[in-house]
XYZ file of C-alpha atoms in Angstrom:
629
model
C 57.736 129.921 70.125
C 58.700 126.548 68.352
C 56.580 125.663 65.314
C 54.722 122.937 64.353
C 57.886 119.851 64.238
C 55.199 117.846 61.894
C 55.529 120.944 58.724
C 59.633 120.377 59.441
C 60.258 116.269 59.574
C 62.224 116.424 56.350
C 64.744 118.988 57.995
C 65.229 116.573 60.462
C 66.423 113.664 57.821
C 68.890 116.215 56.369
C 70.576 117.140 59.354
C 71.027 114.382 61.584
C 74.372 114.551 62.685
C 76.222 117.097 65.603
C 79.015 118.017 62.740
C 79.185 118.222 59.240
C 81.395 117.085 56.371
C 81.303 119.939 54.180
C 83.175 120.087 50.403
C 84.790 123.302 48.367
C 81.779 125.215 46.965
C 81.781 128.525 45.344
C 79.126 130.653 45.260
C 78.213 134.696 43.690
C 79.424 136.149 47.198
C 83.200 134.937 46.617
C 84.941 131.494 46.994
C 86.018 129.905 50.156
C 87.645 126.663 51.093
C 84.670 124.880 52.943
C 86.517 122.177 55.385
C 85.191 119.778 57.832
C 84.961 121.805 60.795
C 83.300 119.848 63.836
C 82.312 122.372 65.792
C 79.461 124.135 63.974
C 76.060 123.024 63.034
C 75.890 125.487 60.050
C 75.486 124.411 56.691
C 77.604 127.204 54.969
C 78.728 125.048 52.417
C 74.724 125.414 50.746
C 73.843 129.010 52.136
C 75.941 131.032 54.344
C 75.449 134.700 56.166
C 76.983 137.479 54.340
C 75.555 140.571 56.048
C 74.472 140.615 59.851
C 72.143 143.524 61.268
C 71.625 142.989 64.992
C 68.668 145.099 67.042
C 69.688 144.552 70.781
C 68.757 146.048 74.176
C 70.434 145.656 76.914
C 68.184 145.397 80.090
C 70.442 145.516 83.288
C 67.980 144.800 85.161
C 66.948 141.353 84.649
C 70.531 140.963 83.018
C 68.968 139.749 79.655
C 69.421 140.886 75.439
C 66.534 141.149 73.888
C 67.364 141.007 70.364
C 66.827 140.554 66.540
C 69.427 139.236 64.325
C 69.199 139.966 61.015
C 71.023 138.014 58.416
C 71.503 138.547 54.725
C 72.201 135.415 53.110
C 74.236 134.319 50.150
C 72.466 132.920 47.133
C 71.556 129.393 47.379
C 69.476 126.825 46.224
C 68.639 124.710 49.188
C 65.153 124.735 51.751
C 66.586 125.140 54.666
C 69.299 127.251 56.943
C 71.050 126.029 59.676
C 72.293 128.359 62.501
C 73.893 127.414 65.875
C 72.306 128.451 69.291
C 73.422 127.768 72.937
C 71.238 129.370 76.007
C 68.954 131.164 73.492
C 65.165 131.179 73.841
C 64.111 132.051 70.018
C 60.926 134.053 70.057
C 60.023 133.761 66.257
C 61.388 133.711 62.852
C 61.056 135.662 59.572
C 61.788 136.201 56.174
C 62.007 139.630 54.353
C 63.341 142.898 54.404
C 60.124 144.573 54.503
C 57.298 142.815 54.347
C 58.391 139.905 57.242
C 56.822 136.541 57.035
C 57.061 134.264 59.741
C 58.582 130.827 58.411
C 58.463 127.406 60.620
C 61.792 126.108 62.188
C 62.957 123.153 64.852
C 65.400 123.894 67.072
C 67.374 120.490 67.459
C 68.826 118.096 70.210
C 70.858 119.787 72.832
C 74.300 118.984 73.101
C 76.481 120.372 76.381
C 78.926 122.106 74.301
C 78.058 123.033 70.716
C 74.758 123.804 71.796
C 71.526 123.054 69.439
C 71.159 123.736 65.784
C 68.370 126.300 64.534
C 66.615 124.399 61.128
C 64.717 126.973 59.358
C 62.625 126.800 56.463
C 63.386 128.980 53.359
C 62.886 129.122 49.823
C 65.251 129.380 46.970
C 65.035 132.769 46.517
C 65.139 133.543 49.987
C 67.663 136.542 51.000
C 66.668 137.843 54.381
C 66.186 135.889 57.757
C 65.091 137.703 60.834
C 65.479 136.025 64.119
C 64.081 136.892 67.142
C 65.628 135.725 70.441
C 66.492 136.613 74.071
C 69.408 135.838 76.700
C 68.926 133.693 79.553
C 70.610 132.686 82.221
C 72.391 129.910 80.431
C 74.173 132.292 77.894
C 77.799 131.404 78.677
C 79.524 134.493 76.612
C 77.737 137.506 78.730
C 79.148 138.518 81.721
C 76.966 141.102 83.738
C 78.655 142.717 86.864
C 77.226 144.786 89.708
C 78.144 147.917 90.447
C 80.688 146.231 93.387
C 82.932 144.597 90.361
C 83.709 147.656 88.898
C 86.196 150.446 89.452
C 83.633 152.809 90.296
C 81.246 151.122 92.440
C 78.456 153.082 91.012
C 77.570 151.638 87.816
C 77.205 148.307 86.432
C 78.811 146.749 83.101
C 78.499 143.995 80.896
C 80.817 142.646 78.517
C 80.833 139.324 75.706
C 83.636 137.015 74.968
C 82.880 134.541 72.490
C 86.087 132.848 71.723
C 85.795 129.932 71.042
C 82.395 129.032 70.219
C 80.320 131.155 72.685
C 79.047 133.645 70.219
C 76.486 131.511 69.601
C 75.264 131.892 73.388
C 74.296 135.248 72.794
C 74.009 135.698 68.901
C 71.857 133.632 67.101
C 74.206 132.325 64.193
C 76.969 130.609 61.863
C 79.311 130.099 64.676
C 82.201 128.719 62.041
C 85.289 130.878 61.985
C 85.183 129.514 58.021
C 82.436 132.040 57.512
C 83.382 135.725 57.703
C 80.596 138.351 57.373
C 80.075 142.274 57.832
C 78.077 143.468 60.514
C 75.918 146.244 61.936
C 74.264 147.092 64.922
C 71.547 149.338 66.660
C 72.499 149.060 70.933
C 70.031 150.608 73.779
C 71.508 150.857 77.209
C 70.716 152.443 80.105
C 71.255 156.078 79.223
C 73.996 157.024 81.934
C 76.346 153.834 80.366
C 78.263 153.379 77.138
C 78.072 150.951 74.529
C 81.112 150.079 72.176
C 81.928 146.958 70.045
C 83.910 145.564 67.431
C 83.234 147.887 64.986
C 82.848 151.772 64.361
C 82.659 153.622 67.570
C 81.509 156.643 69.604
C 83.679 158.349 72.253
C 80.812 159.996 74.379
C 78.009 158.832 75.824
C 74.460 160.362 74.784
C 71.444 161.155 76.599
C 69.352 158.546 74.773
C 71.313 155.393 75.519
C 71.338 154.224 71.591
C 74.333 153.286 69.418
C 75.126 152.577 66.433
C 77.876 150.486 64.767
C 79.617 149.004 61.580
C 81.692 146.701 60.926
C 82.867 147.123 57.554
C 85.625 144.487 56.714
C 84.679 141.099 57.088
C 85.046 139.389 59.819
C 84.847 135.651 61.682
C 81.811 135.864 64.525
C 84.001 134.913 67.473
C 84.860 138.445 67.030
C 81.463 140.252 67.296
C 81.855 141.787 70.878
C 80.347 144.445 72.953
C 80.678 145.624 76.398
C 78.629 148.734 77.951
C 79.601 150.347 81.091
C 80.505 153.659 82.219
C 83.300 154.302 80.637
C 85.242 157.274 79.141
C 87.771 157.821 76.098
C 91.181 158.917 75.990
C 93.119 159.872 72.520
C 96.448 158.330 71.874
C 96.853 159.521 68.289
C 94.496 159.997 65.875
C 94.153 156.127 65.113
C 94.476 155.004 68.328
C 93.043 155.461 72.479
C 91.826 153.636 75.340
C 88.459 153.348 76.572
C 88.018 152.672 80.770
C 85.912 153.475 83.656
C 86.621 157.353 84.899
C 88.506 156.056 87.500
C 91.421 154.102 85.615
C 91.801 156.792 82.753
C 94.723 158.570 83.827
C 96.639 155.217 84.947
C 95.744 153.955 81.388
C 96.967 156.804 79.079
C 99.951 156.498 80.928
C 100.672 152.618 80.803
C 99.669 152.469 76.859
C 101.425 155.648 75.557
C 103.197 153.675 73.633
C 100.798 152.000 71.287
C 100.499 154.724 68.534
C 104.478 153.561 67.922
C 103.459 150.104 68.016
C 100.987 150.838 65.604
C 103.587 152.012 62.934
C 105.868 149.454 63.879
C 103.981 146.879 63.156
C 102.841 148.786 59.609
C 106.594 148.848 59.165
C 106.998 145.273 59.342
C 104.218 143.457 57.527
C 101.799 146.517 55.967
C 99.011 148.619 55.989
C 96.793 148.320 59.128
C 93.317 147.488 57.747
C 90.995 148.074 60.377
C 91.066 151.741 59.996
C 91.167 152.413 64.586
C 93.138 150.463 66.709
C 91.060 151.221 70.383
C 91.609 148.982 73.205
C 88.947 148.676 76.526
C 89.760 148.307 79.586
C 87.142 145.789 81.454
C 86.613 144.756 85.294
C 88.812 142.129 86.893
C 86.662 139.375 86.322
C 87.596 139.394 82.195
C 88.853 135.562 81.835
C 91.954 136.745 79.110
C 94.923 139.288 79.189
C 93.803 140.259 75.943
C 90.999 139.474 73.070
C 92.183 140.709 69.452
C 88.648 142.188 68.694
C 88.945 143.793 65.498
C 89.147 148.234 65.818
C 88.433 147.437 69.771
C 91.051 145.464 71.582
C 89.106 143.796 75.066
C 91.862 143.710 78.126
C 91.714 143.111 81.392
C 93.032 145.870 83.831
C 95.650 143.310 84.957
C 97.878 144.765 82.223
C 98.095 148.201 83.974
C 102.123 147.330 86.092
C 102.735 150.838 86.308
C 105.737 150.135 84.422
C 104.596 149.037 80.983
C 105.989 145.317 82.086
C 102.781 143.829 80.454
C 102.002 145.892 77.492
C 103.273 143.223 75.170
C 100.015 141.810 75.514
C 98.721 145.085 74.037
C 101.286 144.442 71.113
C 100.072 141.072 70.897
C 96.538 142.118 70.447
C 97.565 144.523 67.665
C 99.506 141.586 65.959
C 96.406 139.848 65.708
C 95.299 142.648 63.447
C 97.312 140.565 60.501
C 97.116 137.097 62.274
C 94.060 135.853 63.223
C 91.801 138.867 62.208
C 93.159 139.278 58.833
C 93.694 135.706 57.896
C 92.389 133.479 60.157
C 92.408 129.536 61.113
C 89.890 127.788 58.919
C 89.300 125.552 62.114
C 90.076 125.465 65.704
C 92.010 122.551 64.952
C 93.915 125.204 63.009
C 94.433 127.791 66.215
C 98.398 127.298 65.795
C 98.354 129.983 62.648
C 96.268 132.728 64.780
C 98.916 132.551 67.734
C 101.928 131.036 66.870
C 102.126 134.031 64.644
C 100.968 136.628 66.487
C 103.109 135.577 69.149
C 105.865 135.856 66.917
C 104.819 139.281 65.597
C 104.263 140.210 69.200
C 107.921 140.149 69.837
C 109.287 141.665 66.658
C 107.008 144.966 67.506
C 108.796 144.764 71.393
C 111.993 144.117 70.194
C 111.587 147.541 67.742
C 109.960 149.418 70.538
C 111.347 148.445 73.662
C 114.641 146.597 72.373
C 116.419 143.147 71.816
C 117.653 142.403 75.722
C 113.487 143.089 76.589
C 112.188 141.195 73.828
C 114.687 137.995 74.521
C 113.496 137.930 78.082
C 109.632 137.985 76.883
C 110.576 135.115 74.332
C 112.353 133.099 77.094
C 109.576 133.783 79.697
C 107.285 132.343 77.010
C 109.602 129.424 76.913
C 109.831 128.748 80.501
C 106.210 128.482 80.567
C 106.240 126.012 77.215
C 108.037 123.604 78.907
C 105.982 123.244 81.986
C 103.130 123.392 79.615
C 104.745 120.629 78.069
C 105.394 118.689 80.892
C 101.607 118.960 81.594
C 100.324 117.664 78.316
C 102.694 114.912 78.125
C 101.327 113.343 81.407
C 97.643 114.415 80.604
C 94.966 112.931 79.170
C 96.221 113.872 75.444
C 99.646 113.608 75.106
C 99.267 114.247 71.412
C 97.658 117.905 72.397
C 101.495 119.096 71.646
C 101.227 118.977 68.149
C 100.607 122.166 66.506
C 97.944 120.619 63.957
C 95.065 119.368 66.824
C 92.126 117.160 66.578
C 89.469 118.399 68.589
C 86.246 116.689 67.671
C 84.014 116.536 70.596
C 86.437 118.353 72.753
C 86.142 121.929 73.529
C 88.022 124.114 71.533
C 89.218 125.846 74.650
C 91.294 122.689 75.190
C 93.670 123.773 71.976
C 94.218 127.424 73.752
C 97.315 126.399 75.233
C 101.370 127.160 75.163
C 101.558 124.880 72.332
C 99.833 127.096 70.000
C 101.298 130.215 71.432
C 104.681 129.554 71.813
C 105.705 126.269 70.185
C 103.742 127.881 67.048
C 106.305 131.262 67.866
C 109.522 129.211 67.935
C 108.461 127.598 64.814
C 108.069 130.597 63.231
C 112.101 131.822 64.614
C 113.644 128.947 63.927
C 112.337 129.570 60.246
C 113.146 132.667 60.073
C 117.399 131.750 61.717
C 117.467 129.148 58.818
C 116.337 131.750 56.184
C 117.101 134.730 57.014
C 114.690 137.672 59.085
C 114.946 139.603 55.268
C 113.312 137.118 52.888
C 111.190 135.863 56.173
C 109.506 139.038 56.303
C 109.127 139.603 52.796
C 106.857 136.055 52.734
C 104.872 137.234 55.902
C 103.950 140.437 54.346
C 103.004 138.015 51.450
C 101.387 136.198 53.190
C 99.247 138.354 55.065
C 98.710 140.191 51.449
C 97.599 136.981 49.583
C 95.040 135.507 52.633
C 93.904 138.971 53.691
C 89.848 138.322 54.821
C 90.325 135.087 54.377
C 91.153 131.874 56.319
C 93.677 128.973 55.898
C 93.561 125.724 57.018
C 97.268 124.242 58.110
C 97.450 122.504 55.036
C 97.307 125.198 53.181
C 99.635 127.237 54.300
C 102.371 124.300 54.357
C 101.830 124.102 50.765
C 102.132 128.222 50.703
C 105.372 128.265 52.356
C 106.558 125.488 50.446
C 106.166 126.831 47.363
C 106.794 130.456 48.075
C 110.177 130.356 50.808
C 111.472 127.130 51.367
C 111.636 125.935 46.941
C 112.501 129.267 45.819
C 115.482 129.225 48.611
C 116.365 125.581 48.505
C 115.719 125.265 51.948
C 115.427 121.588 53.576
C 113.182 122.459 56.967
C 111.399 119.807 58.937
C 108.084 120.981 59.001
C 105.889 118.547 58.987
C 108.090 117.107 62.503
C 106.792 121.256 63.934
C 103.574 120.588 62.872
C 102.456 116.583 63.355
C 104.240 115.464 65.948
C 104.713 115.841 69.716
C 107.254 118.122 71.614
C 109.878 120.181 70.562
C 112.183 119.439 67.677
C 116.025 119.220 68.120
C 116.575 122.303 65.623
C 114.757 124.707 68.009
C 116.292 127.857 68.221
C 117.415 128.789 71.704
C 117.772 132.312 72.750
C 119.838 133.585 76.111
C 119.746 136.452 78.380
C 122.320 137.501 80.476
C 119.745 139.695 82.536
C 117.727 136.603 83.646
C 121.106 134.235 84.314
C 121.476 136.857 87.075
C 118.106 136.637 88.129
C 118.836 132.617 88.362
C 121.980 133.131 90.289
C 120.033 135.304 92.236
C 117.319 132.589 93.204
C 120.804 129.847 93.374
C 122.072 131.970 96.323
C 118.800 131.702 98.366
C 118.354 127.864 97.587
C 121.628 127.179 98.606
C 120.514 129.407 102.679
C 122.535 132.397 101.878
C 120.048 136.108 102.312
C 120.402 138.155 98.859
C 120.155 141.549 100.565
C 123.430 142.032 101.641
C 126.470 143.643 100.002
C 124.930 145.622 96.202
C 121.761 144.052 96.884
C 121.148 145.612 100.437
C 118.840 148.299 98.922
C 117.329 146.165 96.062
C 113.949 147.044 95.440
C 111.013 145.187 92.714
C 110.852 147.751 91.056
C 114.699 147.561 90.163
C 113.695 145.068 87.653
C 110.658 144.272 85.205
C 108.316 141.292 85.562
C 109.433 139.047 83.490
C 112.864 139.000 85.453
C 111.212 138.847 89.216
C 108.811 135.266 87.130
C 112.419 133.958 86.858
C 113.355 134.767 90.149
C 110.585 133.406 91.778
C 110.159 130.358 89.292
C 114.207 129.607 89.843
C 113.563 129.379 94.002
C 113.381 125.812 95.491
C 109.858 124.663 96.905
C 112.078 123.426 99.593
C 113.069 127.142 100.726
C 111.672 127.889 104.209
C 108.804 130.005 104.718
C 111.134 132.362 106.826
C 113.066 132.782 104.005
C 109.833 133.798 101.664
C 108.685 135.764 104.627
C 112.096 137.266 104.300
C 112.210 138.197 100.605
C 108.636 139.185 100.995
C 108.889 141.968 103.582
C 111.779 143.604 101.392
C 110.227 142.986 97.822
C 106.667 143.247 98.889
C 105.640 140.091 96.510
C 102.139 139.711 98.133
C 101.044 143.191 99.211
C 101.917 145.415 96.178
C 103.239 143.032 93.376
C 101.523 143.379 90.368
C 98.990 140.274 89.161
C 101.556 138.466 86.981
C 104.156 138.836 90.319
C 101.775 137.574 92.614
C 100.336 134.866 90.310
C 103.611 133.212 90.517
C 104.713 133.534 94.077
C 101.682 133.086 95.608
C 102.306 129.486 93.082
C 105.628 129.089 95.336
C 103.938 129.624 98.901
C 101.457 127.225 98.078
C 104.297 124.363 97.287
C 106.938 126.137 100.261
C 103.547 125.308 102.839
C 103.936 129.205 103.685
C 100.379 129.933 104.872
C 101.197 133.554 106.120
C 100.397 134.720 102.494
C 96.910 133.214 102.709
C 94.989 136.324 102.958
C 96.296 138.212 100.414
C 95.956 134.780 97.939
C 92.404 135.098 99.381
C 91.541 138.669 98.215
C 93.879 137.819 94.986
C 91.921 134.631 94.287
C 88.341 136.717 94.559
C 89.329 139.669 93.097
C 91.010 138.554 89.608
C 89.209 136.597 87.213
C 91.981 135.997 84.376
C 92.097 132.505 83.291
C 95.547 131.778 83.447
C 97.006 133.627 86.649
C 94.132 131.935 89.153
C 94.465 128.237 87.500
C 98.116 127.721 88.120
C 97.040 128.430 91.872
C 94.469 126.443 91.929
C 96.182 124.025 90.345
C 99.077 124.313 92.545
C 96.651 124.130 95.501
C 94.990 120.949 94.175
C 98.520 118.906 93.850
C 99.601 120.187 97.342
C 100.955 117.466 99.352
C 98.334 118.765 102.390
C 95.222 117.902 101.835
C 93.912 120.990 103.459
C 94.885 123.206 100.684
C 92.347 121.628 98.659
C 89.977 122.373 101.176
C 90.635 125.838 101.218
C 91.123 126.179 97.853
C 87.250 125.249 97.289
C 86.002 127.764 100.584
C 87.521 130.498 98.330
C 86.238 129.694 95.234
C 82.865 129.617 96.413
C 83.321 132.861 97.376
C 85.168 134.359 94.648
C 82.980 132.222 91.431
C 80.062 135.019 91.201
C 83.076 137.461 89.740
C 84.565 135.249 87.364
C 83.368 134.952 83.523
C 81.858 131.173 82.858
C 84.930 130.859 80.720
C 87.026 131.059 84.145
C 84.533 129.797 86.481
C 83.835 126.470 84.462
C 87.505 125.723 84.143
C 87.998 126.385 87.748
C 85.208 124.525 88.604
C 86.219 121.352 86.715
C 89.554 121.128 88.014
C 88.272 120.989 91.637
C 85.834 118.841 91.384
């Protein structure tokens, strides 16, 4: 229960504020660049978390974590430590490794999205806080799924995703990627489930239903995950395998055999791999992302599984993020451009060495595709200036910053460096890079002065970064990259937008899976909205778009029926629209169902989601949510 505010009214003059202006401070623990960062209440710049030891069960039942998070704290002088909280009802608070004494604390004003900051009382020599909390409904990073969501049908699962700033939701905490700590963990669960997380893991369930985990390197808390389900393990190599529900294993161990090579790839190009296991998850549908980089346990959605490895360079990308983003990581999530951009980048240098230049040029141009109509978007938006890499995002959600730009912009940024200086000395500074900022994070600034100093003066090289980085669009020196396999795939869509039928002649027999994804997304993206819905009907009864097409397929044409006005595809957009959950294939069609020139597609478009919103994660349903209302 809250304590006494009266003991507590001096916390409340030194914290008045929703953000902080913090300066460089250096303390026994090590030294870290302390910047403004706008989206935390913490006060890490006077005491910060160094050590986190989390007691948690997991009751299924009433779908709540009833928890103790214990934090060992740096050394300080100050009187009070500030933690943020979202959707958390904090039972008590303590101090001590042993001998616990409960201390007083105010849990401030409410704000919708950073939450409310925790104020507790300490002393100087105070080096252990222990505080005890529970779920509730309102905690926005858990996602708990009945036993209908899953593969099996038999069990149910949970999972967290805390990017951006929902840790907080279900973690009591320094929710500042600034501050990277170690963790551990004791998990109960229902005895016939498993529990894994971000950290050290077991393979095999055991008849007592309790885990434990460590996390060993240091880490931001947007990682901290865990998801517990029934779920079984399969070895890739002996640093690497998949965990999924009984009934996906096979598919999986098939679709990802190829991540142990990715693995030493990726060694090959910037050095050692750090985080000792590189395991990936499988989760239900209703998982918001392709991917989420979790450090030695890779989240991903079950989208990914083509049947043709056509989507494991999300997988790759995941693994990047084992150098950028995990290893050194964005200061701020004004900063998100030096997670992705790079990883993005990396992403396609480990595809290009596995899987070869022709696939890894259609990847990078798919990418593009989707840049410019990403583009296109923020230019006529509500923040035109969101196409800067560098962002300012004070009293906006971070989630806002999570788009193309970052990704992709932030990736041909990186290419178009590495054209004007060569891909030799370009890797030698990443692996430098990545060397001198390992368990660390960078703020933009900083690493503009790195690569200053370290590639572009030691090379007398002229490059207009600051034009990348602070200002809008795309700069004329851009590099552009060609494929000769998607020109045909264009010609391909020419020939129907111009009334002639494309399965005639060599193409009588053409089947989807004559080609990979990213070649049928150009197809589809390259036909005319004003195509008739015979001709969709048409392509669709040879190429089986809606019935068997894999999500990233189906995401896109079901886009094109919606604009076409083909409404014979409505029932499997129906199922499709209830069924997935990731974020970015069921917004562009809600999107495209929102800007449809009949109204009724609106209409519809809202009867669905009503059904389909109890198996999306908040993350998905609040974005969905917002854009139809």
């Amino acid at each position: 229960m809250k304590k006494p505010l009266f003991i507590l009214l001096s916390l409340l003059i030194l914290i008045s504020a929703c953000t902080r202006v913090n300066n460089i401070k250096s303390d026994s623990v090590d030294t870290i660049e302390i910047v403004n960062d706008n989206h935390s209440y913490a006060n890490i710049d006077e005491i910060k978390t160094t050590h986190l030891n989390l007691e948690l069960d997991v009751n299924f039942e009433n779908k709540t974590i009833y928890g103790v998070a214990r934090h060992e704290m740096s050394d300080h002088n100050c009187d009070t430590a500030i933690f943020d909280i979202k959707g958390l009802e904090i039972k008590k608070v303590t101090l001590g490794a042993t001998k616990e004494k409960e201390t007083n604390y105010v849990i401030g004003k409410n704000d919708e999205l950073l939450g409310q900051p925790l104020k507790i009382a300490i002393e100087p020599k105070t080096k252990y806080i222990n505080i005890y909390y529970q779920t509730t409904s309102e905690t926005e990073a858990l996602d708990w799924l009945s036993p209908e969501l899953t593969a099996g049908k038999k069990h149910p699962f949970m999972y967290t995703q805390g990017q951006a700033i929902l840790t907080r939701s279900w973690i009591p905490l320094q929710d500042s990627p600034m501050n990277r700590i170690t963790y551990s963990a004791d998990v109960t669960v229902p005895p016939s489930l498993l529990a894994v997380m971000s950290a050290s893991n077991e393979t095999i369930k055991n008849n007592e239903g309790k885990y434990h985990f460590e996390m060993k390197q240091k880490i931001p808390a947007y990682l901290i995950a865990l998801a517990v389900g029934d779920m079984v393990y399969n070895s890739l190599s002996e640093k690497c395998g998949v965990y999924s529900e009984p009934e996906l294993s096979n598919a999986c161990k098939n679709e990802f055999s190829d991540i142990p090579r990715m693995l030493s790839v990726a060694e090959k190009l910037y050095g050692a791999y750090r985080w000792e296991q590189f395991d990936i998850v499988i989760l239900p549908y209703s998982f918001p992302f392709g991917g989420m980089e979790n450090p030695r346990l890779t989240f991903a959605n079950p989208t990914l599984i083509a049947g043709d490895k056509s989507l494991v360079s999300v997988i790759a990308h995941e693994l990047a993020h084992s150098w950028s983003g995990n290893l050194v990581t964005n200061a701020t999530w004004d900063d998100f451009w030096l997670n992705e951009g790079f990883t993005v980048y990396f992403e396609n240098r480990i595809m290009e060495d596995v899987f070869g230049k022709d696939v890894a040029n259609i990847l990078a141009i798919t990418e593009f595709q989707e840049l410019e109509v990403a583009l296109n978007d923020i230019e006529n938006g509500n923040h035109p200036e969101d196409s800067q890499l560098k962002l300012s995002l004070t009293g906006r959600n971070p989630d806002e910053g999570m788009t193309d730009i970052a990704y992709v912009k932030g990736a041909f940024f990186l290419r178009t460096i590495e054209k004007q200086v060569g891909r030799k000395k370009f890797d030698e500074f990443l692996k430098n890079y990545f060397d001198k900022h390992a368990f660390e994070t960078i703020t933009t600034e900083a690493f503009l002065s790195y690569i200053e100093n370290e590639l572009f003066k030691p090379n007398n090289i002229t490059f207009n970064t600051k034009q990348w980085i602070y200002e809008p669009g795309i700069p004329d020196n851009c590099i552009k990259i060609t494929s000769e396999r998607l020109n045909e795939m264009s010609l391909l869509a020419d020939r129907i937008n111009n009334g002639e039928s494309i399965f005639e002649g060599k193409n009588k027999n053409l089947q989807r899976g004559d080609k990979i994804t990213q070649e049928w997304q150009t197809f589809i993206r390259e036909l005319s909205p004003n195509i008739t819905s015979e001709q969709m009907m048409e392509i669709d009864e040879q190429l089986k778009f809606s019935k068997e097409g894999n999500p990233a397929i189906q995401s896109d044409w079901f886009q094109l029926a919606v604009k076409v006005g083909n409404k014979s595809v409505r029932p499997y957009m129906s199922d499709y629209l209830i069924k997935i959950g990731r974020r970015w294939y069921i917004e562009s069609i809600y999107i495209a169902l929102k800007e449809s020139k009949d109204p009724n597609d609106l209409i519809w478009a809202r009867e669905v989601f009503k059904k389909a919103e109890a198996n999306y994660h908040y993350v998905s349903k609040s974005t969905i949510k917002k854009l139809l209302d």
